[in-house]
XYZ file of C-alpha atoms in Angstrom:
181
model
C 24.097 -8.189 5.394
C 22.867 -8.957 1.891
C 23.195 -6.808 -1.181
C 20.373 -6.704 -3.756
C 21.359 -5.398 -7.179
C 18.815 -3.961 -9.587
C 19.486 -2.483 -13.005
C 17.741 0.419 -14.687
C 17.804 1.859 -18.196
C 17.399 5.545 -19.010
C 15.446 6.413 -22.141
C 14.703 9.897 -23.491
C 11.511 10.369 -21.499
C 11.454 7.468 -19.081
C 13.452 5.194 -16.827
C 12.839 1.442 -16.900
C 13.563 -0.470 -13.684
C 14.285 -4.190 -13.914
C 12.881 -4.647 -10.437
C 13.553 -8.234 -9.470
C 12.965 -7.852 -5.748
C 9.533 -6.242 -5.533
C 8.130 -9.483 -4.143
C 9.501 -12.138 -1.854
C 12.248 -10.220 -0.091
C 11.829 -9.202 3.509
C 14.329 -6.408 3.961
C 16.505 -6.756 7.030
C 17.803 -3.551 8.580
C 21.342 -4.135 7.279
C 20.373 -5.197 3.748
C 21.083 -2.796 0.915
C 19.197 -2.376 -2.347
C 21.479 -0.737 -4.896
C 20.524 0.378 -8.393
C 22.857 0.622 -11.356
C 22.692 1.315 -15.045
C 24.355 -1.410 -17.096
C 27.673 -0.229 -18.503
C 31.411 -0.601 -17.895
C 31.423 2.133 -15.251
C 28.728 0.211 -13.366
C 30.907 -2.905 -13.236
C 33.562 -0.929 -11.380
C 30.963 0.778 -9.165
C 29.363 -2.569 -8.241
C 32.803 -4.022 -7.491
C 33.693 -0.993 -5.345
C 30.387 -1.237 -3.456
C 30.966 -4.941 -2.789
C 34.403 -4.124 -1.366
C 32.927 -1.306 0.701
C 29.922 -3.163 2.176
C 31.354 -6.713 2.289
C 27.995 -8.477 1.911
C 27.383 -12.072 2.921
C 25.327 -12.687 -0.257
C 24.771 -10.676 -3.422
C 21.413 -11.151 -5.111
C 21.052 -9.965 -8.697
C 18.081 -10.194 -11.041
C 18.969 -10.246 -14.741
C 16.496 -9.050 -17.353
C 18.765 -8.358 -20.333
C 22.098 -9.722 -21.575
C 23.663 -6.297 -20.988
C 23.012 -6.877 -17.257
C 24.853 -10.195 -17.493
C 27.752 -8.526 -19.325
C 27.965 -5.913 -16.564
C 28.397 -8.433 -13.734
C 30.340 -11.249 -15.449
C 33.810 -9.860 -14.638
C 33.057 -9.729 -10.891
C 30.755 -12.704 -10.192
C 31.921 -15.208 -7.587
C 30.391 -17.722 -5.165
C 28.685 -14.991 -3.084
C 26.303 -14.240 -5.941
C 22.766 -15.592 -6.366
C 21.581 -14.844 -9.904
C 17.931 -14.984 -10.933
C 15.416 -13.093 -13.008
C 13.815 -13.369 -16.429
C 17.094 -14.124 -18.208
C 17.707 -17.197 -16.033
C 14.152 -18.391 -16.705
C 14.811 -18.376 -20.436
C 18.451 -19.475 -20.635
C 20.725 -21.761 -18.649
C 23.493 -19.359 -17.646
C 25.175 -21.550 -15.037
C 28.262 -22.285 -17.168
C 28.898 -18.581 -17.787
C 28.514 -17.543 -14.159
C 31.553 -19.229 -12.618
C 30.676 -20.411 -9.109
C 27.581 -18.263 -8.653
C 24.291 -19.853 -7.678
C 21.746 -19.624 -10.494
C 18.147 -19.640 -9.280
C 15.443 -20.344 -11.870
C 12.214 -19.414 -10.148
C 10.645 -16.930 -7.790
C 12.987 -15.569 -5.152
C 10.585 -16.757 -2.458
C 11.429 -20.349 -3.371
C 15.142 -19.613 -2.898
C 14.409 -18.568 0.688
C 11.929 -21.434 1.195
C 8.983 -19.054 1.672
C 5.427 -19.023 0.371
C 4.645 -16.917 -2.697
C 4.431 -13.308 -1.559
C 1.638 -10.828 -2.136
C 3.440 -7.872 -0.544
C 4.855 -5.402 -3.059
C 8.149 -3.884 -1.911
C 8.672 -0.472 -3.452
C 12.417 -0.370 -2.823
C 13.457 1.865 -5.732
C 11.234 4.961 -5.562
C 13.473 6.911 -3.161
C 16.482 6.349 -5.404
C 14.739 7.838 -8.420
C 13.100 10.707 -6.581
C 16.467 11.679 -5.034
C 18.556 11.398 -8.194
C 16.206 12.274 -11.013
C 13.940 14.739 -9.212
C 10.772 13.530 -10.899
C 11.843 14.671 -14.361
C 11.191 11.280 -15.952
C 8.494 8.656 -15.846
C 9.650 5.550 -13.992
C 8.312 2.263 -15.353
C 8.666 -1.207 -13.873
C 7.025 -4.585 -14.093
C 4.700 -6.194 -11.601
C 4.650 -9.893 -12.354
C 1.504 -11.386 -10.893
C 1.891 -14.880 -12.259
C 3.538 -17.266 -14.665
C 2.517 -20.221 -16.666
C 0.044 -21.378 -19.233
C -2.309 -24.287 -18.866
C -2.746 -24.844 -22.611
C 0.676 -24.411 -24.297
C -0.707 -25.112 -27.749
C -0.676 -21.724 -29.475
C 1.501 -21.909 -32.594
C 2.653 -18.289 -32.227
C 3.684 -18.570 -28.569
C 7.257 -19.237 -27.418
C 6.220 -19.543 -23.772
C 6.202 -23.345 -23.918
C 9.864 -23.283 -25.034
C 11.133 -20.489 -22.821
C 9.745 -21.229 -19.390
C 10.596 -24.797 -18.573
C 11.399 -23.701 -15.006
C 7.668 -23.638 -14.193
C 7.490 -27.369 -15.012
C 3.939 -27.124 -16.412
C 2.664 -25.279 -13.342
C 0.565 -22.179 -13.186
C 2.083 -19.842 -10.597
C -0.112 -16.979 -9.461
C 0.480 -14.546 -6.637
C -2.206 -14.562 -3.944
C -4.384 -11.496 -3.216
C -3.913 -9.873 -6.620
C -6.446 -7.143 -5.778
C -4.438 -6.186 -2.685
C -1.242 -6.105 -4.750
C -2.797 -3.820 -7.344
C -4.031 -1.444 -4.636
C -0.562 -1.250 -3.044
C 1.374 -0.359 -6.202
C 2.649 3.239 -6.175
C 1.156 5.495 -8.812
């Protein structure tokens, strides 16, 4: 059984989901997708859930440094850390013995780039927040830039993990049609 950790942030009128596993993860029946806000109480809750479920692997996508701060006290060699933060910064020295994956999660599993959107977080928010807030999340359809010459753009500095490749998800129209509204 694997555990997939996603963070969310509550704002006054919306909830932002840092949904790192919407593509590329085929959910097995025993796998769990757990959502947490990023604070000190969440560190304890994540730790308690790990003790309770005893996962084989713990996958975590980091978007903000506050997510990193939340997991740092409990990271060990069961963890596989990815997400936007690992694309921009080399965090391997800070993450003890955890595996740091800089790329799409599909490449970690050795799979082709996915075009199936996995809406794994909607039930959580409809059960706990009863539709009182707007839920926002990202749908990353591709990465890269063929030109990398714009003076104002930091992309050429921040995304060396693409190694000058353009990465685009297949069947973009199908993806857009499948996204919950």
